[in-house]
Tab-separated table of C-alpha atoms in Angstrom:
chain	number	residue	atom	x	y	z
A	677	MET	CA	101.319	140.954	103.565
A	678	LYS	CA	100.753	142.456	106.981
A	679	ARG	CA	102.984	139.797	108.452
A	680	ILE	CA	105.767	140.641	106.058
A	681	LEU	CA	105.460	144.319	106.907
A	682	VAL	CA	105.528	143.621	110.612
A	683	THR	CA	108.528	141.367	110.179
A	684	LEU	CA	110.313	143.989	108.112
A	685	LEU	CA	109.535	146.666	110.664
A	686	ALA	CA	110.755	144.452	113.476
A	687	LEU	CA	113.959	143.755	111.554
A	688	ALA	CA	114.465	147.474	110.956
A	689	VAL	CA	114.066	148.207	114.642
A	690	VAL	CA	116.502	145.425	115.551
A	691	GLY	CA	118.907	146.635	112.852
A	692	ALA	CA	118.789	150.181	114.154
A	693	ALA	CA	119.257	148.955	117.705
A	694	VAL	CA	122.289	146.903	116.687
A	695	GLY	CA	123.590	149.895	114.743
A	696	PHE	CA	123.228	152.220	117.701
A	697	TRP	CA	124.760	149.592	119.945
A	698	LEU	CA	127.738	149.281	117.624
A	699	VAL	CA	128.407	153.021	117.431
A	700	ARG	CA	127.797	153.747	121.124
A	701	PRO	CA	130.645	155.368	123.057
A	702	LYS	CA	132.716	152.678	124.743
A	703	PRO	CA	134.419	153.980	127.875
A	704	LEU	CA	136.977	152.072	129.919
A	705	PRO	CA	135.765	149.795	132.745
A	706	ALA	CA	135.049	151.795	135.919
A	707	ASP	CA	137.932	150.101	137.766
A	708	ALA	CA	140.476	150.530	134.952
A	709	LEU	CA	142.724	152.748	137.070
A	710	ALA	CA	142.436	150.752	140.300
A	711	GLY	CA	145.717	150.436	142.147
A	712	LEU	CA	147.581	153.108	140.130
A	713	THR	CA	149.166	155.997	142.036
A	714	ALA	CA	150.228	159.236	140.387
A	715	ASP	CA	153.755	160.628	140.048
A	716	VAL	CA	153.697	164.342	139.145
A	717	ALA	CA	157.322	164.475	137.944
A	718	ARG	CA	156.719	161.579	135.553
A	719	GLY	CA	153.511	163.281	134.519
A	720	GLU	CA	155.420	166.340	133.341
A	721	LYS	CA	157.487	164.152	131.016
A	722	VAL	CA	154.301	162.569	129.691
A	723	PHE	CA	152.908	166.078	129.134
A	724	TRP	CA	155.794	167.081	126.879
A	725	ALA	CA	155.970	163.700	125.162
A	726	ALA	CA	152.245	163.852	124.376
A	727	GLY	CA	152.503	167.391	123.033
A	728	CYS	CA	149.389	168.704	124.823
A	729	ALA	CA	150.579	172.324	124.773
A	730	SER	CA	151.225	172.402	121.013
A	731	CYS	CA	147.487	172.429	120.380
A	732	HIS	CA	145.881	173.488	123.660
A	733	ALA	CA	148.097	176.487	124.487
A	734	ASP	CA	148.070	179.644	122.396
A	735	GLU	CA	149.944	179.092	119.135
A	736	LYS	CA	152.311	181.969	119.929
A	737	ALA	CA	152.833	180.989	123.565
A	738	GLU	CA	156.439	180.909	124.779
A	739	GLY	CA	157.912	179.773	128.097
A	740	ASP	CA	155.403	179.487	130.935
A	741	GLU	CA	152.546	180.617	128.670
A	742	LYS	CA	152.763	177.099	127.222
A	743	LEU	CA	151.280	175.870	130.495
A	744	VAL	CA	148.115	177.964	130.075
A	745	LEU	CA	145.982	175.409	128.241
A	746	LYS	CA	143.161	177.737	127.310
A	747	GLY	CA	142.484	176.308	123.839
A	748	GLY	CA	141.419	178.321	120.819
A	749	GLN	CA	143.821	177.101	118.108
A	750	ARG	CA	141.980	176.393	114.877
A	751	PHE	CA	142.411	173.207	112.834
A	752	PRO	CA	140.853	173.381	109.359
A	753	SER	CA	140.015	170.049	107.708
A	754	PRO	CA	137.892	168.753	104.825
A	755	PHE	CA	135.168	168.101	107.420
A	756	GLY	CA	135.121	171.580	108.912
A	757	THR	CA	137.230	173.641	111.282
A	758	PHE	CA	137.905	172.249	114.732
A	759	ILE	CA	138.821	174.516	117.625
A	760	ALA	CA	140.983	173.240	120.461
A	761	PRO	CA	139.117	173.292	123.779
A	762	ASN	CA	140.235	174.684	127.122
A	763	ILE	CA	141.891	171.901	129.154
A	764	SER	CA	143.171	174.140	131.944
A	765	THR	CA	142.264	173.441	135.572
A	766	ASP	CA	139.348	175.882	135.503
A	767	PRO	CA	136.432	173.772	136.813
A	768	GLU	CA	133.904	175.448	134.488
A	769	ALA	CA	135.792	176.398	131.310
A	770	GLY	CA	138.459	173.706	131.578
A	771	ILE	CA	138.739	170.161	132.889
A	772	GLY	CA	139.422	170.955	136.544
A	773	SER	CA	136.434	168.925	137.683
A	774	TRP	CA	137.370	165.786	135.729
A	775	SER	CA	138.333	162.514	137.372
A	776	ASP	CA	141.420	160.551	136.334
A	777	LEU	CA	139.116	158.118	134.571
A	778	ASP	CA	137.487	160.980	132.632
A	779	LEU	CA	140.912	161.899	131.243
A	780	ALA	CA	141.711	158.268	130.423
A	781	ASN	CA	138.380	157.868	128.595
A	782	ALA	CA	138.941	161.093	126.661
A	783	MET	CA	142.491	160.272	125.606
A	784	MET	CA	142.230	156.535	125.030
A	785	ARG	CA	138.620	156.029	123.967
A	786	GLY	CA	137.702	159.443	122.585
A	787	VAL	CA	134.740	159.652	124.950
A	788	SER	CA	133.785	162.746	126.961
A	789	PRO	CA	132.696	162.601	130.622
A	790	ASP	CA	129.044	162.942	129.519
A	791	GLY	CA	129.431	160.022	127.119
A	792	GLN	CA	129.842	161.797	123.769
A	793	HIS	CA	132.272	160.877	121.023
A	794	TYR	CA	135.132	163.317	120.439
A	795	TYR	CA	136.239	164.154	116.931
A	796	PRO	CA	139.464	162.380	116.007
A	797	VAL	CA	141.224	165.725	115.482
A	798	PHE	CA	141.953	164.978	119.142
A	799	PRO	CA	144.549	162.244	118.587
A	800	TYR	CA	142.954	159.511	120.700
A	801	GLY	CA	143.652	157.191	117.762
A	802	SER	CA	147.278	157.388	118.923
A	803	TYR	CA	146.779	157.895	122.665
A	804	ALA	CA	144.722	154.657	122.612
A	805	LYS	CA	148.115	152.918	122.754
A	806	ALA	CA	149.241	154.796	125.882
A	807	GLU	CA	149.887	153.194	129.263
A	808	LEU	CA	147.184	153.888	131.863
A	809	GLN	CA	149.946	154.711	134.348
A	810	ASP	CA	151.071	157.551	132.056
A	811	ILE	CA	147.539	158.966	131.929
A	812	VAL	CA	147.293	158.951	135.721
A	813	ASP	CA	150.681	160.670	136.017
A	814	LEU	CA	149.734	163.205	133.342
A	815	ARG	CA	146.498	163.977	135.147
A	816	ALA	CA	148.470	164.756	138.314
A	817	PHE	CA	150.723	167.154	136.387
A	818	LEU	CA	147.811	168.841	134.592
A	819	ALA	CA	146.252	169.477	138.018
A	820	THR	CA	149.263	171.667	138.920
A	821	LEU	CA	148.723	174.028	135.947
A	822	PRO	CA	146.949	177.398	136.139
A	823	PRO	CA	143.196	177.761	135.519
A	824	ASP	CA	142.003	179.941	132.649
A	825	PRO	CA	138.394	181.107	132.241
A	826	THR	CA	138.327	181.279	128.399
A	827	PRO	CA	135.127	179.511	127.292
A	828	ASN	CA	135.243	176.826	124.610
A	829	ALA	CA	134.308	177.806	121.054
A	830	ASP	CA	132.047	175.462	119.070
A	831	HIS	CA	133.613	173.487	116.246
A	832	GLU	CA	132.641	174.857	112.843
A	833	VAL	CA	131.498	171.557	111.396
A	834	GLY	CA	128.453	171.167	109.125
A	835	PHE	CA	126.037	168.339	108.390
A	836	PRO	CA	126.529	165.360	108.357
A	837	PHE	CA	129.794	165.535	110.297
A	838	ASN	CA	128.098	167.304	113.184
A	839	ILE	CA	126.303	164.050	114.072
A	840	ARG	CA	128.663	162.791	116.724
A	841	LEU	CA	127.143	159.324	116.823
A	842	SER	CA	128.557	158.757	113.325
A	843	LEU	CA	132.001	158.940	114.942
A	844	GLY	CA	131.186	155.579	116.513
A	845	GLY	CA	131.341	154.176	112.995
A	846	TRP	CA	134.636	155.948	112.405
A	847	LYS	CA	136.013	154.377	115.554
A	848	LEU	CA	134.829	150.904	114.484
A	849	LEU	CA	136.710	151.329	111.226
A	850	PHE	CA	139.890	153.043	112.351
A	851	LEU	CA	140.428	152.969	116.116
A	852	ASP	CA	142.721	150.213	117.274
A	853	ALA	CA	145.548	149.975	119.748
A	854	ASP	CA	147.828	147.722	117.692
A	855	TRP	CA	151.404	148.785	117.028
A	856	VAL	CA	152.139	149.582	113.396
A	857	VAL	CA	155.841	148.720	113.486
A	858	THR	CA	156.182	145.175	114.771
A	859	GLY	CA	158.886	142.543	114.837
A	860	ASP	CA	162.067	142.151	116.798
A	861	LEU	CA	162.720	145.583	118.302
A	862	THR	CA	165.478	146.526	120.737
A	863	GLU	CA	164.522	148.062	124.076
A	864	GLU	CA	165.437	151.486	122.689
A	865	GLU	CA	163.376	150.999	119.516
A	866	THR	CA	160.431	149.802	121.597
A	867	ARG	CA	160.611	152.945	123.732
A	868	GLY	CA	160.857	154.997	120.539
A	869	ARG	CA	157.801	153.257	119.143
A	870	TYR	CA	155.839	154.097	122.269
A	871	LEU	CA	156.902	157.743	122.059
A	872	ALA	CA	156.272	158.077	118.302
A	873	GLU	CA	153.166	155.940	117.798
A	874	ALA	CA	151.352	156.562	121.106
A	875	LEU	CA	152.238	159.722	123.068
A	876	GLY	CA	153.982	161.744	120.336
A	877	HIS	CA	151.165	160.925	117.853
A	878	CYS	CA	153.534	161.554	114.901
A	879	GLY	CA	151.294	159.528	112.590
A	880	GLU	CA	148.428	161.991	112.982
A	881	CYS	CA	150.200	164.369	110.583
A	882	HIS	CA	152.901	162.258	108.939
A	883	THR	CA	150.590	159.399	107.906
A	884	PRO	CA	148.238	160.200	105.004
A	885	ARG	CA	144.499	159.864	105.585
A	886	ASN	CA	141.822	158.169	103.510
A	887	ALA	CA	138.590	159.839	102.365
A	888	LEU	CA	136.965	159.162	105.748
A	889	GLY	CA	139.853	160.674	107.676
A	890	GLY	CA	141.348	157.406	108.889
A	891	MET	CA	145.124	156.963	108.930
A	892	ASP	CA	146.362	154.839	105.997
A	893	LYS	CA	148.561	152.482	108.002
A	894	ALA	CA	149.964	150.880	104.831
A	895	ARG	CA	151.617	154.255	104.207
A	896	TRP	CA	152.703	154.809	107.799
A	897	PHE	CA	154.747	158.058	108.107
A	898	ALA	CA	154.799	158.485	104.293
A	899	GLY	CA	153.475	162.039	104.524
A	900	GLY	CA	150.832	163.719	102.428
A	901	PRO	CA	149.071	167.003	101.758
A	902	VAL	CA	148.040	169.273	104.623
A	903	PRO	CA	144.246	168.870	104.888
A	904	ALA	CA	142.445	171.994	103.710
A	905	GLY	CA	145.721	173.881	103.616
A	906	LYS	CA	148.829	174.599	101.607
A	907	GLY	CA	151.912	172.415	101.478
A	908	SER	CA	152.445	168.889	102.650
A	909	PHE	CA	153.634	166.851	105.598
A	910	PRO	CA	156.964	165.271	104.718
A	911	ASN	CA	157.560	161.575	104.246
A	912	ILE	CA	159.691	160.540	107.243
A	913	THR	CA	160.097	156.869	106.343
A	914	PRO	CA	163.652	155.719	105.569
A	915	ALA	CA	162.731	155.877	101.846
A	916	LYS	CA	162.764	159.682	101.959
A	917	LEU	CA	164.284	160.795	105.240
A	918	SER	CA	167.985	160.401	104.616
A	919	TRP	CA	169.025	162.006	107.899
A	920	SER	CA	171.338	160.080	110.209
A	921	GLN	CA	170.206	159.168	113.705
A	922	ALA	CA	172.413	161.999	115.019
A	923	ASP	CA	170.709	164.419	112.591
A	924	ILE	CA	167.272	163.396	113.873
A	925	VAL	CA	168.339	163.758	117.498
A	926	GLU	CA	169.791	167.228	116.795
A	927	TYR	CA	166.569	168.258	115.043
A	928	LEU	CA	164.424	167.091	117.967
A	929	THR	CA	166.766	168.929	120.381
A	930	SER	CA	167.625	172.292	118.809
A	931	GLY	CA	165.344	172.308	115.767
A	932	PHE	CA	168.295	172.451	113.367
A	933	THR	CA	168.020	170.484	110.125
A	934	PRO	CA	171.231	168.965	108.690
A	935	ASP	CA	171.503	172.172	106.600
A	936	TYR	CA	171.217	174.263	109.774
A	937	ASP	CA	167.913	175.728	108.836
A	938	SER	CA	165.431	175.631	111.710
A	939	ALA	CA	162.178	173.712	112.076
A	940	GLY	CA	159.145	175.433	110.596
A	941	GLY	CA	155.374	175.345	110.826
A	942	HIS	CA	153.692	173.214	113.467
A	943	MET	CA	156.823	171.070	113.691
A	944	ALA	CA	158.600	173.971	115.400
A	945	LEU	CA	156.075	173.563	118.231
A	946	VAL	CA	156.699	169.821	118.300
A	947	VAL	CA	160.443	170.401	118.659
A	948	GLN	CA	159.759	172.604	121.672
A	949	ASN	CA	158.212	169.510	123.278
A	950	THR	CA	160.804	166.963	122.246
A	951	ALA	CA	163.551	169.323	123.447
A	952	LYS	CA	162.169	168.870	126.966
A	953	LEU	CA	162.426	165.067	126.877
A	954	PRO	CA	165.424	163.234	128.332
A	955	PRO	CA	168.161	162.784	125.667
A	956	GLU	CA	167.675	159.016	125.656
A	957	ASP	CA	164.045	159.490	124.607
A	958	ARG	CA	165.100	161.542	121.566
A	959	GLN	CA	167.634	158.818	120.751
A	960	ALA	CA	164.839	156.272	121.049
A	961	ILE	CA	162.591	158.148	118.612
A	962	ALA	CA	165.457	158.375	116.116
A	963	ALA	CA	166.179	154.655	116.497
A	964	TYR	CA	162.503	153.843	115.935
A	965	LEU	CA	162.294	156.029	112.794
A	966	LYS	CA	165.029	153.901	111.251
A	967	ARG	CA	162.825	150.818	111.759
A	968	VAL	CA	159.748	152.214	110.010
A	969	ALA	CA	159.044	150.461	106.680
A	970	PRO	CA	160.326	152.543	103.755
A	971	VAL	CA	157.449	153.880	101.636
A	972	GLU	CA	158.081	155.843	98.443
B	805	MET	CA	168.409	203.289	57.010
B	806	LYS	CA	168.409	206.091	59.571
B	807	LYS	CA	164.817	205.273	60.308
B	808	ILE	CA	165.590	201.622	60.843
B	809	LEU	CA	168.478	202.496	63.171
B	810	ALA	CA	166.306	204.875	65.156
B	811	GLY	CA	163.635	202.216	65.382
B	812	LEU	CA	166.135	199.628	66.575
B	813	THR	CA	167.547	202.023	69.145
B	814	LEU	CA	164.111	202.800	70.447
B	815	ALA	CA	163.278	199.116	70.617
B	816	THR	CA	166.514	198.418	72.494
B	817	VAL	CA	165.825	201.194	74.981
B	818	ALA	CA	162.277	199.989	75.469
B	819	PHE	CA	163.461	196.385	75.923
B	820	THR	CA	166.121	197.363	78.457
B	821	GLY	CA	163.584	199.442	80.326
B	822	MET	CA	161.263	196.485	80.467
B	823	ALA	CA	164.008	194.230	81.735
B	824	ILE	CA	164.748	196.640	84.584
B	825	ALA	CA	161.065	197.002	85.384
B	826	GLN	CA	160.778	193.223	85.548
B	827	ASP	CA	163.484	193.003	88.209
B	828	ALA	CA	161.560	191.866	91.252
B	829	PRO	CA	161.376	194.408	94.066
B	830	PHE	CA	164.023	194.254	96.780
B	831	ALA	CA	165.874	191.509	94.887
B	832	ARG	CA	169.304	192.716	96.071
B	833	GLU	CA	168.272	193.119	99.700
B	834	ILE	CA	166.670	189.678	99.740
B	835	LYS	CA	169.728	188.062	98.169
B	836	ALA	CA	172.016	189.757	100.674
B	837	ARG	CA	170.065	188.714	103.739
B	838	GLN	CA	169.730	185.159	102.471
B	839	GLY	CA	173.490	185.183	102.033
B	840	ILE	CA	173.906	186.183	105.670
B	841	MET	CA	171.570	183.356	106.706
B	842	MET	CA	173.679	180.920	104.677
B	843	TYR	CA	176.851	182.255	106.283
B	844	ARG	CA	175.339	181.519	109.687
B	845	ALA	CA	174.250	178.038	108.563
B	846	ILE	CA	177.788	177.237	107.394
B	847	ASN	CA	179.291	178.280	110.709
B	848	LEU	CA	176.583	176.454	112.633
B	849	GLY	CA	177.444	173.429	110.534
B	850	VAL	CA	180.945	173.417	112.046
B	851	LEU	CA	179.496	173.583	115.564
B	852	GLY	CA	176.697	171.108	114.822
B	853	ALA	CA	179.019	168.491	113.330
B	854	MET	CA	180.985	168.499	116.600
B	855	ALA	CA	177.817	168.491	118.706
B	856	LYS	CA	176.524	165.453	116.811
B	857	GLY	CA	179.845	163.616	117.035
B	858	GLU	CA	180.382	163.684	113.272
B	859	ALA	CA	183.545	165.733	113.637
B	860	GLU	CA	186.121	165.606	116.386
B	861	TYR	CA	185.879	168.446	118.875
B	862	ASP	CA	188.377	171.178	118.034
B	863	ALA	CA	188.281	174.074	120.478
B	864	ALA	CA	189.922	176.559	118.111
B	865	ALA	CA	187.680	175.710	115.154
B	866	ALA	CA	184.595	175.806	117.389
B	867	GLN	CA	185.579	179.186	118.794
B	868	LYS	CA	186.130	180.579	115.324
B	869	ALA	CA	182.717	179.390	114.123
B	870	ALA	CA	181.028	180.835	117.209
B	871	ASP	CA	182.890	184.143	116.768
B	872	ASN	CA	181.763	184.260	113.139
B	873	LEU	CA	178.175	183.590	114.152
B	874	MET	CA	178.344	186.415	116.675
B	875	ALA	CA	179.915	188.741	114.094
B	876	SER	CA	177.067	188.048	111.681
B	877	ILE	CA	174.574	188.867	114.424
B	878	THR	CA	176.208	192.172	115.373
B	879	LEU	CA	176.511	193.220	111.723
B	880	ASP	CA	174.166	196.138	111.019
B	881	ALA	CA	171.900	194.608	108.368
B	882	SER	CA	168.991	196.958	108.959
B	883	MET	CA	169.194	198.340	105.410
B	884	LEU	CA	168.509	194.828	104.113
B	885	TRP	CA	165.073	194.686	105.728
B	886	PRO	CA	163.114	197.606	104.267
B	887	GLN	CA	159.404	197.738	104.986
B	888	GLY	CA	157.488	195.829	102.318
B	889	SER	CA	160.327	193.499	101.301
B	890	ASP	CA	158.242	190.460	102.181
B	891	ASN	CA	157.027	187.324	100.452
B	892	SER	CA	153.961	189.016	98.971
B	893	ALA	CA	156.133	191.651	97.261
B	894	ASN	CA	158.705	189.145	96.029
B	895	PRO	CA	158.220	185.389	96.314
B	896	ALA	CA	162.012	184.934	96.434
B	897	SER	CA	161.679	185.981	100.067
B	898	THR	CA	160.058	183.817	102.725
B	899	ALA	CA	159.661	186.756	105.132
B	900	LEU	CA	156.127	187.494	106.291
B	901	ALA	CA	154.766	191.032	106.412
B	902	ALA	CA	153.867	190.368	110.068
B	903	MET	CA	157.518	191.037	110.882
B	904	TRP	CA	157.113	194.758	110.213
B	905	GLU	CA	153.820	195.109	112.068
B	906	GLU	CA	153.508	197.136	115.238
B	907	GLY	CA	154.043	194.938	118.299
B	908	SER	CA	155.574	192.055	116.307
B	909	GLY	CA	158.216	191.688	119.009
B	910	ILE	CA	161.000	191.523	116.439
B	911	GLY	CA	163.323	193.500	118.716
B	912	ASP	CA	162.920	191.055	121.609
B	913	LYS	CA	163.429	188.124	119.280
B	914	ALA	CA	166.597	189.665	117.843
B	915	LYS	CA	167.854	190.290	121.372
B	916	ALA	CA	167.163	186.652	122.320
B	917	MET	CA	169.139	185.520	119.270
B	918	ALA	CA	172.049	187.790	120.192
B	919	ASP	CA	172.028	186.435	123.766
B	920	ALA	CA	172.052	182.860	122.486
B	921	ALA	CA	174.930	183.611	120.094
B	922	ALA	CA	176.852	185.229	122.966
B	923	ALA	CA	176.254	182.145	125.111
B	924	MET	CA	177.588	179.981	122.292
B	925	GLN	CA	180.595	182.246	121.924
B	926	ALA	CA	181.339	181.762	125.614
B	927	ALA	CA	180.804	177.998	125.492
B	928	ALA	CA	182.163	176.780	122.157
B	929	GLY	CA	185.879	176.886	123.045
B	930	VAL	CA	185.485	175.475	126.563
B	931	ASP	CA	184.683	171.834	125.853
B	932	LEU	CA	182.351	169.632	123.849
B	933	ALA	CA	179.696	169.377	126.565
B	934	SER	CA	179.477	173.182	126.823
B	935	LEU	CA	179.142	173.487	123.059
B	936	GLN	CA	176.416	170.837	123.000
B	937	GLY	CA	174.605	172.601	125.816
B	938	ALA	CA	174.541	175.885	123.892
B	939	MET	CA	173.131	174.433	120.641
B	940	LYS	CA	169.538	174.329	121.831
B	941	GLY	CA	169.616	178.004	122.809
B	942	VAL	CA	170.871	178.978	119.362
B	943	GLY	CA	168.187	176.807	117.774
B	944	ASP	CA	165.549	178.558	119.864
B	945	GLY	CA	167.026	181.918	118.866
B	946	CYS	CA	166.814	181.154	115.140
B	947	GLY	CA	163.394	179.576	115.595
B	948	GLY	CA	162.091	182.668	117.388
B	949	CYS	CA	161.897	184.592	114.121
B	950	HIS	CA	161.499	181.622	111.796
B	951	LYS	CA	158.384	180.458	113.608
B	952	ALA	CA	156.734	183.845	113.710
B	953	PHE	CA	157.908	185.570	110.556
B	954	ARG	CA	158.530	182.958	107.910
B	955	VAL	CA	156.166	181.448	105.355
B	956	PRO	CA	155.283	178.103	106.948
B	957	THR	CA	157.133	175.114	105.588
B	958	ASN	CA	156.296	171.748	107.040
């Protein structure tokens, strides 16, 4: 009897150890960025393509205020309300003291410099597909932006979602860097896929989520209800989005729909980013959208 | 008979009164301003079709559409926007009450829209590239109010 108990206890300890090992934060190798040199001008393009300001600047920011990444926007969800952190260059309140690798680990692995899991409201599930070169360039551009001393607010998340280690399980289930749209893509469509699936993180809103908050990749870009809010994110697969490529490009440039209404809600902020991309990048996104599998 | 007639008359009066009372507040103002928005959309459609390459560039037609847009901006429509004529008073409107609040910046936003429409007016008849270059400014102008003062639609 004692033997059985001891064996069971030993198994439990091993099981727990394996469990903890499985859900541990998994940063990039220390030399992941070796040999990469930063290009600030490219980094600015990455900044707009990745939409950093849409969440990290004040929601009402216009013009240069968009470059003050002081955080504070609130994102309600079924798991609680998340509050965007300060990612300005302030060394205390922001991320001014981070290394390039810290930023790469945050964006691509969802791991903070002190080894904690980030909540996936931060779209590392998409940024995981980014090129390391883009992260290094982005870091160089972020370093040119103004510091802001606004302290971070705590997320308003209750038990059990406040146990960050559980996010390791979420990552095991849902975090992967595989492209959703595969097959024979043109160079333009491939660029569009990179912009839409990785940097632009379109799927974070336009792909519905399952009960655990993972993106339902079988319904990629098929839209769904706004979590803990009113309304819904539209289906932008070819099954529902009947806009021509020229319509999509115009929308991503000026914000005008084919009816000449203007973009609304959070999408208006997204258009402010896409408007700053080179025209060929907006063309590429439109070309990619036409290759997404139609989902009713 | 007289009694019945009187009763019917009273009922008719009461019914009519009810019908008037049921008219949603500011219905006429809201309809009028939405009509102006639609007028702008139709003229922008002429410019947008050329910008997108769906219609051949026609300097005269572009100029006319841009002039119309500008005319709709300079029109005094202030009487169509009385305080309280927002979405909570009448769901036919998508205007938010925030528009009428102190410090809403509505004046600056209207000025930015007027500047963008003026830039389009100057560009539309020049050539296609100028027209295309002015579209984004007009989009920003429209978006200035639509982002801040409209019931969010995703």
